[in-house]
Amino acid sequence: MVGGIYNNGAGWDNWYGFTSDKDAREMFQYDKGYFDIVKIYLNDSSDSKEFAKQLNAALEDGALYAETGQSASLLYPTMSMALKGLFNLFIIFLIMVIAIGMRSAIRMNLYQRMQEFGTLRAIGYSRIQCYGIIFNEAFFLSVGALIAAFIPAFLLNMIFSAKGIYLGPGPMSYFGGEYLYPDMHIADVALALGALAIFSLIATMNPGLNLAYQSITDIMSKRQRPVKVMRTLYRNVFRRS
């Protein structure tokens, strides 16, 4: 008696049959002393480590060995992490391209607004306050774009995490099935927010500090002389301390 058959559509057309051990041995006609592997499914997968430990203790004098599914198969449990790591490489490359474009846009924007910052310096704003304005503008614009992208991404994730994304019987189904179920983690959103803060700082540091350390008369006249930002920071911050 066969309890059920499942075909997952993988390229090698594997089939899973569910039946009793006695019927399986009779069906395939192999001796009771020979076997390949036995899988034990628990109601709670979190008990697998303790169960394997206790089962190993019971099998101590025999040739059998018990281990958790995560230890027995390193490929399938880690495949999702490997794919996510590969995906993150493309994300990092894309963010770097965005940062380069962001820096160029900020530099052009600051050149057009030089007289505005010259006026702020003339009425008493400090260099750090002017740079704070530049950084906050870039950061909050980036956060606004993140929120605008997060809302549709969150809605799509809720829909597809329940219904799944159909992949078909191609190579992608070899590592888990015909459907992909996306998941959204708070840690990933926090990582994106941290990356925005870092790139906002990097993109605004050189053009923003370059403008902040210009003389007021040069800023008002829209003249910008070269400034060694790191050397100037060292001279004005570290030497004073």
PDB file of C-alpha atoms in Angstrom:
ATOM      1  CA  MET A   1       0.000   0.000   0.000  1.00  0.00           C
ATOM      2  CA  VAL A   2       1.470   3.365  -1.091  1.00  0.00           C
ATOM      3  CA  GLY A   3       0.302   6.311   1.004  1.00  0.00           C
ATOM      4  CA  GLY A   4       1.116   8.989  -1.589  1.00  0.00           C
ATOM      5  CA  ILE A   5       3.471  10.120  -4.384  1.00  0.00           C
ATOM      6  CA  TYR A   6       4.845  13.582  -4.969  1.00  0.00           C
ATOM      7  CA  ASN A   7       6.771  14.839  -8.003  1.00  0.00           C
ATOM      8  CA  ASN A   8       8.496  18.199  -7.507  1.00  0.00           C
ATOM      9  CA  GLY A   9       9.227  18.830 -11.194  1.00  0.00           C
ATOM     10  CA  ALA A  10      13.013  18.843 -10.806  1.00  0.00           C
ATOM     11  CA  GLY A  11      15.217  18.102 -13.803  1.00  0.00           C
ATOM     12  CA  TRP A  12      16.001  14.531 -12.727  1.00  0.00           C
ATOM     13  CA  ASP A  13      12.316  13.579 -12.259  1.00  0.00           C
ATOM     14  CA  ASN A  14      12.654  12.374  -8.689  1.00  0.00           C
ATOM     15  CA  TRP A  15       9.620  10.811  -7.021  1.00  0.00           C
ATOM     16  CA  TYR A  16       8.877  10.450  -3.327  1.00  0.00           C
ATOM     17  CA  GLY A  17       6.810   7.507  -2.120  1.00  0.00           C
ATOM     18  CA  PHE A  18       5.292   7.256   1.347  1.00  0.00           C
ATOM     19  CA  THR A  19       4.759   3.754   2.592  1.00  0.00           C
ATOM     20  CA  SER A  20       5.637   1.495   5.509  1.00  0.00           C
ATOM     21  CA  ASP A  21       9.131   0.072   5.986  1.00  0.00           C
ATOM     22  CA  LYS A  22       7.845  -3.473   5.522  1.00  0.00           C
ATOM     23  CA  ASP A  23       6.056  -2.675   2.252  1.00  0.00           C
ATOM     24  CA  ALA A  24       9.066  -0.694   0.966  1.00  0.00           C
ATOM     25  CA  ARG A  25      11.423  -3.635   1.575  1.00  0.00           C
ATOM     26  CA  GLU A  26       8.995  -5.973  -0.170  1.00  0.00           C
ATOM     27  CA  MET A  27       8.492  -3.576  -3.085  1.00  0.00           C
ATOM     28  CA  PHE A  28      12.196  -3.021  -3.741  1.00  0.00           C
ATOM     29  CA  GLN A  29      13.157  -6.512  -2.561  1.00  0.00           C
ATOM     30  CA  TYR A  30      16.232  -5.615  -0.556  1.00  0.00           C
ATOM     31  CA  ASP A  31      17.508  -7.482   2.450  1.00  0.00           C
ATOM     32  CA  LYS A  32      16.604  -6.313   5.949  1.00  0.00           C
ATOM     33  CA  GLY A  33      20.275  -5.814   6.797  1.00  0.00           C
ATOM     34  CA  TYR A  34      20.855  -3.282   4.005  1.00  0.00           C
ATOM     35  CA  PHE A  35      19.655   0.271   3.916  1.00  0.00           C
ATOM     36  CA  ASP A  36      20.707   3.721   2.692  1.00  0.00           C
ATOM     37  CA  ILE A  37      19.210   6.406   4.896  1.00  0.00           C
ATOM     38  CA  VAL A  38      16.185   6.834   7.121  1.00  0.00           C
ATOM     39  CA  LYS A  39      14.510  10.201   7.676  1.00  0.00           C
ATOM     40  CA  ILE A  40      12.601  10.919  10.859  1.00  0.00           C
ATOM     41  CA  TYR A  41      10.145  13.824  10.743  1.00  0.00           C
ATOM     42  CA  LEU A  42       9.405  15.523  14.066  1.00  0.00           C
ATOM     43  CA  ASN A  43       6.349  17.550  14.948  1.00  0.00           C
ATOM     44  CA  ASP A  44       8.643  20.335  16.175  1.00  0.00           C
ATOM     45  CA  SER A  45      11.848  20.770  14.138  1.00  0.00           C
ATOM     46  CA  SER A  46      13.473  22.697  16.999  1.00  0.00           C
ATOM     47  CA  ASP A  47      13.730  19.379  18.884  1.00  0.00           C
ATOM     48  CA  SER A  48      15.957  17.835  16.193  1.00  0.00           C
ATOM     49  CA  LYS A  49      19.309  18.446  17.931  1.00  0.00           C
ATOM     50  CA  GLU A  50      18.210  16.953  21.239  1.00  0.00           C
ATOM     51  CA  PHE A  51      16.463  14.047  19.489  1.00  0.00           C
ATOM     52  CA  ALA A  52      19.584  13.249  17.407  1.00  0.00           C
ATOM     53  CA  LYS A  53      21.716  13.384  20.559  1.00  0.00           C
ATOM     54  CA  GLN A  54      19.456  10.950  22.413  1.00  0.00           C
ATOM     55  CA  LEU A  55      19.181   8.660  19.385  1.00  0.00           C
ATOM     56  CA  ASN A  56      22.959   8.579  19.003  1.00  0.00           C
ATOM     57  CA  ALA A  57      23.276   7.599  22.648  1.00  0.00           C
ATOM     58  CA  ALA A  58      20.893   4.683  22.020  1.00  0.00           C
ATOM     59  CA  LEU A  59      22.849   3.645  18.885  1.00  0.00           C
ATOM     60  CA  GLU A  60      26.235   3.964  20.563  1.00  0.00           C
ATOM     61  CA  ASP A  61      27.256   0.320  20.132  1.00  0.00           C
ATOM     62  CA  GLY A  62      25.977  -0.089  16.576  1.00  0.00           C
ATOM     63  CA  ALA A  63      26.939   1.052  13.085  1.00  0.00           C
ATOM     64  CA  LEU A  64      24.140   3.595  12.875  1.00  0.00           C
ATOM     65  CA  TYR A  65      24.569   7.342  13.287  1.00  0.00           C
ATOM     66  CA  ALA A  66      21.934  10.040  13.761  1.00  0.00           C
ATOM     67  CA  GLU A  67      22.279  13.756  12.951  1.00  0.00           C
ATOM     68  CA  THR A  68      19.993  16.673  12.267  1.00  0.00           C
ATOM     69  CA  GLY A  69      18.803  17.494   8.788  1.00  0.00           C
ATOM     70  CA  GLN A  70      20.798  20.743   8.856  1.00  0.00           C
ATOM     71  CA  SER A  71      23.999  18.787   9.543  1.00  0.00           C
ATOM     72  CA  ALA A  72      23.246  15.935   7.135  1.00  0.00           C
ATOM     73  CA  SER A  73      22.691  18.182   4.108  1.00  0.00           C
ATOM     74  CA  LEU A  74      24.751  21.365   3.989  1.00  0.00           C
ATOM     75  CA  LEU A  75      23.796  22.257   0.405  1.00  0.00           C
ATOM     76  CA  TYR A  76      20.045  22.722   0.584  1.00  0.00           C
ATOM     77  CA  PRO A  77      19.794  24.619   3.909  1.00  0.00           C
ATOM     78  CA  THR A  78      22.537  27.051   2.822  1.00  0.00           C
ATOM     79  CA  MET A  79      21.459  27.486  -0.805  1.00  0.00           C
ATOM     80  CA  SER A  80      19.091  30.339   0.053  1.00  0.00           C
ATOM     81  CA  MET A  81      21.868  32.151   1.945  1.00  0.00           C
ATOM     82  CA  ALA A  82      24.257  31.704  -0.994  1.00  0.00           C
ATOM     83  CA  LEU A  83      21.698  33.105  -3.419  1.00  0.00           C
ATOM     84  CA  LYS A  84      21.013  36.016  -1.072  1.00  0.00           C
ATOM     85  CA  GLY A  85      24.754  36.726  -0.816  1.00  0.00           C
ATOM     86  CA  LEU A  86      25.031  36.793  -4.612  1.00  0.00           C
ATOM     87  CA  PHE A  87      22.018  39.082  -4.787  1.00  0.00           C
ATOM     88  CA  ASN A  88      23.577  41.386  -2.170  1.00  0.00           C
ATOM     89  CA  LEU A  89      26.700  41.753  -4.345  1.00  0.00           C
ATOM     90  CA  PHE A  90      24.563  43.202  -7.119  1.00  0.00           C
ATOM     91  CA  ILE A  91      22.815  45.445  -4.587  1.00  0.00           C
ATOM     92  CA  ILE A  92      26.167  46.794  -3.324  1.00  0.00           C
ATOM     93  CA  PHE A  93      27.308  47.488  -6.883  1.00  0.00           C
ATOM     94  CA  LEU A  94      24.020  49.263  -7.637  1.00  0.00           C
ATOM     95  CA  ILE A  95      24.267  51.354  -4.456  1.00  0.00           C
ATOM     96  CA  MET A  96      27.823  52.394  -5.346  1.00  0.00           C
ATOM     97  CA  VAL A  97      26.654  53.553  -8.777  1.00  0.00           C
ATOM     98  CA  ILE A  98      23.833  55.496  -7.108  1.00  0.00           C
ATOM     99  CA  ALA A  99      26.319  57.039  -4.647  1.00  0.00           C
ATOM    100  CA  ILE A 100      28.525  58.257  -7.498  1.00  0.00           C
ATOM    101  CA  GLY A 101      25.544  59.846  -9.223  1.00  0.00           C
ATOM    102  CA  MET A 102      24.359  61.264  -5.904  1.00  0.00           C
ATOM    103  CA  ARG A 103      27.758  62.891  -5.280  1.00  0.00           C
ATOM    104  CA  SER A 104      27.749  64.502  -8.733  1.00  0.00           C
ATOM    105  CA  ALA A 105      24.202  65.790  -8.227  1.00  0.00           C
ATOM    106  CA  ILE A 106      25.096  67.232  -4.809  1.00  0.00           C
ATOM    107  CA  ARG A 107      28.211  68.934  -6.200  1.00  0.00           C
ATOM    108  CA  MET A 108      26.175  70.581  -8.988  1.00  0.00           C
ATOM    109  CA  ASN A 109      23.408  71.558  -6.573  1.00  0.00           C
ATOM    110  CA  LEU A 110      25.849  73.168  -4.147  1.00  0.00           C
ATOM    111  CA  TYR A 111      27.534  75.137  -6.925  1.00  0.00           C
ATOM    112  CA  GLN A 112      24.165  76.606  -7.898  1.00  0.00           C
ATOM    113  CA  ARG A 113      23.402  77.469  -4.243  1.00  0.00           C
ATOM    114  CA  MET A 114      26.759  78.935  -3.246  1.00  0.00           C
ATOM    115  CA  GLN A 115      25.350  82.408  -2.591  1.00  0.00           C
ATOM    116  CA  GLU A 116      22.674  80.902  -0.348  1.00  0.00           C
ATOM    117  CA  PHE A 117      25.291  79.273   1.876  1.00  0.00           C
ATOM    118  CA  GLY A 118      27.414  82.447   1.698  1.00  0.00           C
ATOM    119  CA  THR A 119      24.455  84.353   3.121  1.00  0.00           C
ATOM    120  CA  LEU A 120      24.051  81.757   5.885  1.00  0.00           C
ATOM    121  CA  ARG A 121      27.735  82.074   6.778  1.00  0.00           C
ATOM    122  CA  ALA A 122      27.465  85.874   6.739  1.00  0.00           C
ATOM    123  CA  ILE A 123      24.582  85.941   9.228  1.00  0.00           C
ATOM    124  CA  GLY A 124      26.440  83.700  11.686  1.00  0.00           C
ATOM    125  CA  TYR A 125      26.019  80.064  10.689  1.00  0.00           C
ATOM    126  CA  SER A 126      29.118  77.994  11.417  1.00  0.00           C
ATOM    127  CA  ARG A 127      30.821  75.665   8.955  1.00  0.00           C
ATOM    128  CA  ILE A 128      29.502  72.578  10.742  1.00  0.00           C
ATOM    129  CA  GLN A 129      25.947  73.943  10.675  1.00  0.00           C
ATOM    130  CA  CYS A 130      26.173  74.578   6.935  1.00  0.00           C
ATOM    131  CA  TYR A 131      27.517  71.070   6.391  1.00  0.00           C
ATOM    132  CA  GLY A 132      24.727  69.695   8.615  1.00  0.00           C
ATOM    133  CA  ILE A 133      22.161  71.313   6.303  1.00  0.00           C
ATOM    134  CA  ILE A 134      23.778  69.684   3.266  1.00  0.00           C
ATOM    135  CA  PHE A 135      23.969  66.249   4.909  1.00  0.00           C
ATOM    136  CA  ASN A 136      20.414  66.343   6.281  1.00  0.00           C
ATOM    137  CA  GLU A 137      19.005  67.310   2.886  1.00  0.00           C
ATOM    138  CA  ALA A 138      20.720  64.364   1.191  1.00  0.00           C
ATOM    139  CA  PHE A 139      19.887  61.920   3.987  1.00  0.00           C
ATOM    140  CA  PHE A 140      16.202  62.775   4.339  1.00  0.00           C
ATOM    141  CA  LEU A 141      15.698  62.779   0.572  1.00  0.00           C
ATOM    142  CA  SER A 142      17.245  59.274   0.523  1.00  0.00           C
ATOM    143  CA  VAL A 143      15.042  58.148   3.424  1.00  0.00           C
ATOM    144  CA  GLY A 144      11.983  59.508   1.611  1.00  0.00           C
ATOM    145  CA  ALA A 145      12.941  57.475  -1.463  1.00  0.00           C
ATOM    146  CA  LEU A 146      13.455  54.406   0.759  1.00  0.00           C
ATOM    147  CA  ILE A 147       9.989  54.802   2.279  1.00  0.00           C
ATOM    148  CA  ALA A 148       8.434  55.274  -1.171  1.00  0.00           C
ATOM    149  CA  ALA A 149      10.129  52.044  -2.325  1.00  0.00           C
ATOM    150  CA  PHE A 150       9.405  50.168   0.923  1.00  0.00           C
ATOM    151  CA  ILE A 151       5.616  50.531   0.747  1.00  0.00           C
ATOM    152  CA  PRO A 152       5.069  48.725  -2.618  1.00  0.00           C
ATOM    153  CA  ALA A 153       7.837  46.229  -1.753  1.00  0.00           C
ATOM    154  CA  PHE A 154       6.101  45.411   1.550  1.00  0.00           C
ATOM    155  CA  LEU A 155       2.725  44.957  -0.163  1.00  0.00           C
ATOM    156  CA  LEU A 156       4.192  42.742  -2.898  1.00  0.00           C
ATOM    157  CA  ASN A 157       6.034  40.710  -0.261  1.00  0.00           C
ATOM    158  CA  MET A 158       2.786  40.105   1.649  1.00  0.00           C
ATOM    159  CA  ILE A 159       1.045  38.931  -1.534  1.00  0.00           C
ATOM    160  CA  PHE A 160       3.801  36.689  -2.882  1.00  0.00           C
ATOM    161  CA  SER A 161       4.804  35.278   0.518  1.00  0.00           C
ATOM    162  CA  ALA A 162       1.318  33.757   0.680  1.00  0.00           C
ATOM    163  CA  LYS A 163       0.778  32.801  -2.979  1.00  0.00           C
ATOM    164  CA  GLY A 164       4.380  32.265  -4.068  1.00  0.00           C
ATOM    165  CA  ILE A 165       6.154  33.169  -7.300  1.00  0.00           C
ATOM    166  CA  TYR A 166       5.939  30.348  -9.853  1.00  0.00           C
ATOM    167  CA  LEU A 167       9.385  29.370 -11.188  1.00  0.00           C
ATOM    168  CA  GLY A 168       8.417  26.385 -13.307  1.00  0.00           C
ATOM    169  CA  PRO A 169      10.324  23.098 -13.680  1.00  0.00           C
ATOM    170  CA  GLY A 170      13.622  24.776 -14.670  1.00  0.00           C
ATOM    171  CA  PRO A 171      16.991  24.757 -12.873  1.00  0.00           C
ATOM    172  CA  MET A 172      15.785  27.153 -10.144  1.00  0.00           C
ATOM    173  CA  SER A 173      13.337  24.487  -8.932  1.00  0.00           C
ATOM    174  CA  TYR A 174      16.167  22.029  -8.215  1.00  0.00           C
ATOM    175  CA  PHE A 175      16.867  23.627  -4.838  1.00  0.00           C
ATOM    176  CA  GLY A 176      13.466  23.797  -3.242  1.00  0.00           C
ATOM    177  CA  GLY A 177      10.501  23.463  -5.567  1.00  0.00           C
ATOM    178  CA  GLU A 178       8.535  25.221  -8.261  1.00  0.00           C
ATOM    179  CA  TYR A 179       7.532  28.222  -6.127  1.00  0.00           C
ATOM    180  CA  LEU A 180       9.574  30.972  -4.510  1.00  0.00           C
ATOM    181  CA  TYR A 181       8.218  32.503  -1.294  1.00  0.00           C
ATOM    182  CA  PRO A 182       9.915  35.851  -0.530  1.00  0.00           C
ATOM    183  CA  ASP A 183      10.395  37.042   3.016  1.00  0.00           C
ATOM    184  CA  MET A 184      11.187  40.494   4.405  1.00  0.00           C
ATOM    185  CA  HIS A 185      13.361  40.927   7.486  1.00  0.00           C
ATOM    186  CA  ILE A 186      13.607  43.984   9.716  1.00  0.00           C
ATOM    187  CA  ALA A 187      17.395  43.539   9.764  1.00  0.00           C
ATOM    188  CA  ASP A 188      17.552  44.030   5.988  1.00  0.00           C
ATOM    189  CA  VAL A 189      15.512  47.235   6.203  1.00  0.00           C
ATOM    190  CA  ALA A 190      17.764  48.505   9.001  1.00  0.00           C
ATOM    191  CA  LEU A 191      20.816  47.604   6.905  1.00  0.00           C
ATOM    192  CA  ALA A 192      19.430  49.606   3.975  1.00  0.00           C
ATOM    193  CA  LEU A 193      18.820  52.575   6.271  1.00  0.00           C
ATOM    194  CA  GLY A 194      22.379  52.357   7.613  1.00  0.00           C
ATOM    195  CA  ALA A 195      23.758  52.135   4.073  1.00  0.00           C
ATOM    196  CA  LEU A 196      21.824  55.281   3.142  1.00  0.00           C
ATOM    197  CA  ALA A 197      23.332  57.134   6.108  1.00  0.00           C
ATOM    198  CA  ILE A 198      26.863  56.036   5.174  1.00  0.00           C
ATOM    199  CA  PHE A 199      26.484  56.887   1.499  1.00  0.00           C
ATOM    200  CA  SER A 200      24.868  60.225   2.332  1.00  0.00           C
ATOM    201  CA  LEU A 201      27.902  60.992   4.483  1.00  0.00           C
ATOM    202  CA  ILE A 202      30.369  59.879   1.812  1.00  0.00           C
ATOM    203  CA  ALA A 203      28.543  61.679  -0.995  1.00  0.00           C
ATOM    204  CA  THR A 204      28.302  64.985   0.896  1.00  0.00           C
ATOM    205  CA  MET A 205      31.609  64.992   2.749  1.00  0.00           C
ATOM    206  CA  ASN A 206      33.948  66.240   0.037  1.00  0.00           C
ATOM    207  CA  PRO A 207      31.690  68.746  -1.789  1.00  0.00           C
ATOM    208  CA  GLY A 208      29.969  69.872   1.431  1.00  0.00           C
ATOM    209  CA  LEU A 209      33.151  70.469   3.425  1.00  0.00           C
ATOM    210  CA  ASN A 210      34.829  71.986   0.383  1.00  0.00           C
ATOM    211  CA  LEU A 211      32.059  74.573   0.281  1.00  0.00           C
ATOM    212  CA  ALA A 212      32.041  75.046   4.062  1.00  0.00           C
ATOM    213  CA  TYR A 213      35.744  75.910   4.142  1.00  0.00           C
ATOM    214  CA  GLN A 214      35.558  78.532   1.412  1.00  0.00           C
ATOM    215  CA  SER A 215      35.818  82.153   2.495  1.00  0.00           C
ATOM    216  CA  ILE A 216      32.522  84.014   2.702  1.00  0.00           C
ATOM    217  CA  THR A 217      33.555  86.514   0.007  1.00  0.00           C
ATOM    218  CA  ASP A 218      34.452  83.715  -2.407  1.00  0.00           C
ATOM    219  CA  ILE A 219      31.131  81.952  -1.775  1.00  0.00           C
ATOM    220  CA  MET A 220      29.151  85.139  -2.341  1.00  0.00           C
ATOM    221  CA  SER A 221      31.050  85.693  -5.619  1.00  0.00           C
ATOM    222  CA  LYS A 222      30.490  82.041  -6.640  1.00  0.00           C
ATOM    223  CA  ARG A 223      34.240  81.424  -6.703  1.00  0.00           C
ATOM    224  CA  GLN A 224      35.452  78.102  -5.405  1.00  0.00           C
ATOM    225  CA  ARG A 225      39.123  77.562  -4.699  1.00  0.00           C
ATOM    226  CA  PRO A 226      40.614  74.065  -4.184  1.00  0.00           C
ATOM    227  CA  VAL A 227      40.567  72.910  -0.550  1.00  0.00           C
ATOM    228  CA  LYS A 228      42.369  69.885   0.894  1.00  0.00           C
ATOM    229  CA  VAL A 229      39.438  68.699   2.992  1.00  0.00           C
ATOM    230  CA  MET A 230      41.206  66.077   5.155  1.00  0.00           C
ATOM    231  CA  ARG A 231      44.229  68.314   5.788  1.00  0.00           C
ATOM    232  CA  THR A 232      41.978  71.234   6.693  1.00  0.00           C
ATOM    233  CA  LEU A 233      39.915  69.061   9.056  1.00  0.00           C
ATOM    234  CA  TYR A 234      43.050  67.809  10.747  1.00  0.00           C
ATOM    235  CA  ARG A 235      44.371  71.350  11.183  1.00  0.00           C
ATOM    236  CA  ASN A 236      41.088  72.765  12.490  1.00  0.00           C
ATOM    237  CA  VAL A 237      39.900  69.880  14.667  1.00  0.00           C
ATOM    238  CA  PHE A 238      42.730  67.669  15.865  1.00  0.00           C
ATOM    239  CA  ARG A 239      45.353  70.336  16.381  1.00  0.00           C
ATOM    240  CA  ARG A 240      42.960  72.369  18.516  1.00  0.00           C
ATOM    241  CA  SER A 241      42.364  69.398  20.783  1.00  0.00           C
TER     242      SER A 241
END
